[in-house]
Amino acid sequence: MRMIHEGGERVDEITLATVAKATSCLVALEPGKQIHAHVIKTGYSLDLCVISGILDMYIKCGDMGSAHTVFSDIPAPDDVAWTTLISGCLENGDEGRSVSIYRQMRQSGVQPDEYTFATLVKAASCLTALEQGKQIHADAIKLELSLDPYVATSLVDMYAKCGNIEDAYRLFRRMDVRSIVLWNAMLVGLAQHGNAEEALDLFRVMKSNNVVPDRVTFIGVISACSHFGLVSEAYEHFSSMQRDYGVEPEIEHYSCLVDALGRAGRVQEAEKLIASMPFEASASMYRALLGVCRVQGDTETGKRVAEQLLAIEPSDSSAYVLISNMNAAANQWDAVNDARQMMKRKNVKKEPGFSWIDVKNKVHLFMVDDKSHPEADLIYDKLEDLMKRIGEEGYVPDTEFVLADVEEEEKERALYYHSERLAIAYGLISTPSSAIIRVIKNLRVCGDCHNAIKYISKVYQREIVVRDANRFHRFRNGSCSCGDYW
DNA sequence: CTAGGGTTAG
């Protein structure tokens, strides 16, 4: 900065590019703007290295408005400039825009490189857009960039996150040089799918290949144990992590362990562990425990945990929702109303549940009771037919999962139109009968839908993969890969 | 001389 102001020394494009990068690392918008002004004044804004440094600076500072302006002023953006913008949209949570900017990039004739694909595949992974991800993969293969270590890791993660663990594995096996990040992506993918044994096997293979596990590896390993109910193994890995690998436990590791205890129903032990941590408790830990209390119907402990959660996050809608769910399950409708009143008073909004499905390269999103889809009539007919058929097969609606105090029959209908069922009904009518139906839901799948989907997989002989906020459920012939443990 | 953009967890 002194160089700029004093003006005596030679400030060339290399210096400016370097300074712009330094500024973007510091995430300092004001000095960044000064450098930008100086770049314009001295005419260096036509230099691609300098201007993409400036672009990155705005992105890192979260000023996407300025970033788009800077980009649109670049006369002929090269691969680096395009990739910077694509990764900027991703970093700022606008993954859809990353993909559409990629399309513009292709139209402009600039060839993407391995950096572009690593970023872009991650965007598809965040969007859980399998079809788009596959298409991007195909592009990468055409340009012979799909086996780049970063691209391949992104692809493994993308396939795993989109519920296609087989393709993730296939790609993983093809890689003859495997970085720790690649191992971790595969391991975490397996853990999220509830394939705990495979995840733990992979962990052993990894160690026998002399790959040293790191902090992320242990997050995967402990969460694999957690998903499989292996509490003592979780504890063992937790202590081995420090003892054998010098990885200090972080709040994320505690969080996995708390989760493992909770899922095993050992809520009080989990509370003790939280109290003994060298960290402040996180809201997500209490949220996990609250979910356990609800599944177990332990209203007393649930209330205590909910209070602890609200002490950290007073406007956490999930606390209120879980409290009111528990009370609804116990038929304590006064308490349900109290929780609702309190939400109103504190102006806490319930996070709306929605599910989506990727059909023919297009994402179809459904809310509860949603009739906005162009094929809504067909979908609701299918749903009607479907509910009749699974009823004949023995499905009984469990109205415990309805949040309102309404009559029984009405309660049943409220369950019919949960967003995941709409998405599955659409999947049934819009995909070939042999295709796997893959649905993603932003919240945790409800117990009744979980049960209904088991029946649907049996009656229609369809494999259905549902990714909820927590993990994957793979429904086949009437049962789920989670073993009803989630 | 050759700057500026990339992967796993939460």
mmCIF file of C-alpha atoms in Angstrom, chain A residues 78 84 112 119 225 273 277 279 306 355 358 439 443 453 467:
data_model
loop_
_atom_site.group_PDB
_atom_site.id
_atom_site.type_symbol
_atom_site.label_atom_id
_atom_site.label_comp_id
_atom_site.label_asym_id
_atom_site.label_seq_id
_atom_site.Cartn_x
_atom_site.Cartn_y
_atom_site.Cartn_z
ATOM 1 C CA ASP A 78 -9.735 -16.744 -19.760
ATOM 2 C CA THR A 84 -12.684 -17.736 -10.233
ATOM 3 C CA PRO A 112 -12.248 -25.461 -18.904
ATOM 4 C CA THR A 119 -15.017 -26.560 -8.592
ATOM 5 C CA CYS A 225 -19.648 -46.291 14.147
ATOM 6 C CA LEU A 273 -19.737 -36.131 27.822
ATOM 7 C CA MET A 277 -15.715 -31.316 26.946
ATOM 8 C CA PHE A 279 -15.346 -26.822 24.368
ATOM 9 C CA ALA A 306 -34.596 -28.545 24.680
ATOM 10 C CA SER A 355 -37.880 -32.753 -1.204
ATOM 11 C CA ASP A 358 -33.620 -35.062 -10.466
ATOM 12 C CA VAL A 439 -34.936 -38.242 -3.549
ATOM 13 C CA LEU A 443 -35.018 -32.158 6.885
ATOM 14 C CA ILE A 453 -41.414 -45.835 1.680
ATOM 15 C CA ARG A 467 -30.972 -38.598 1.382
#
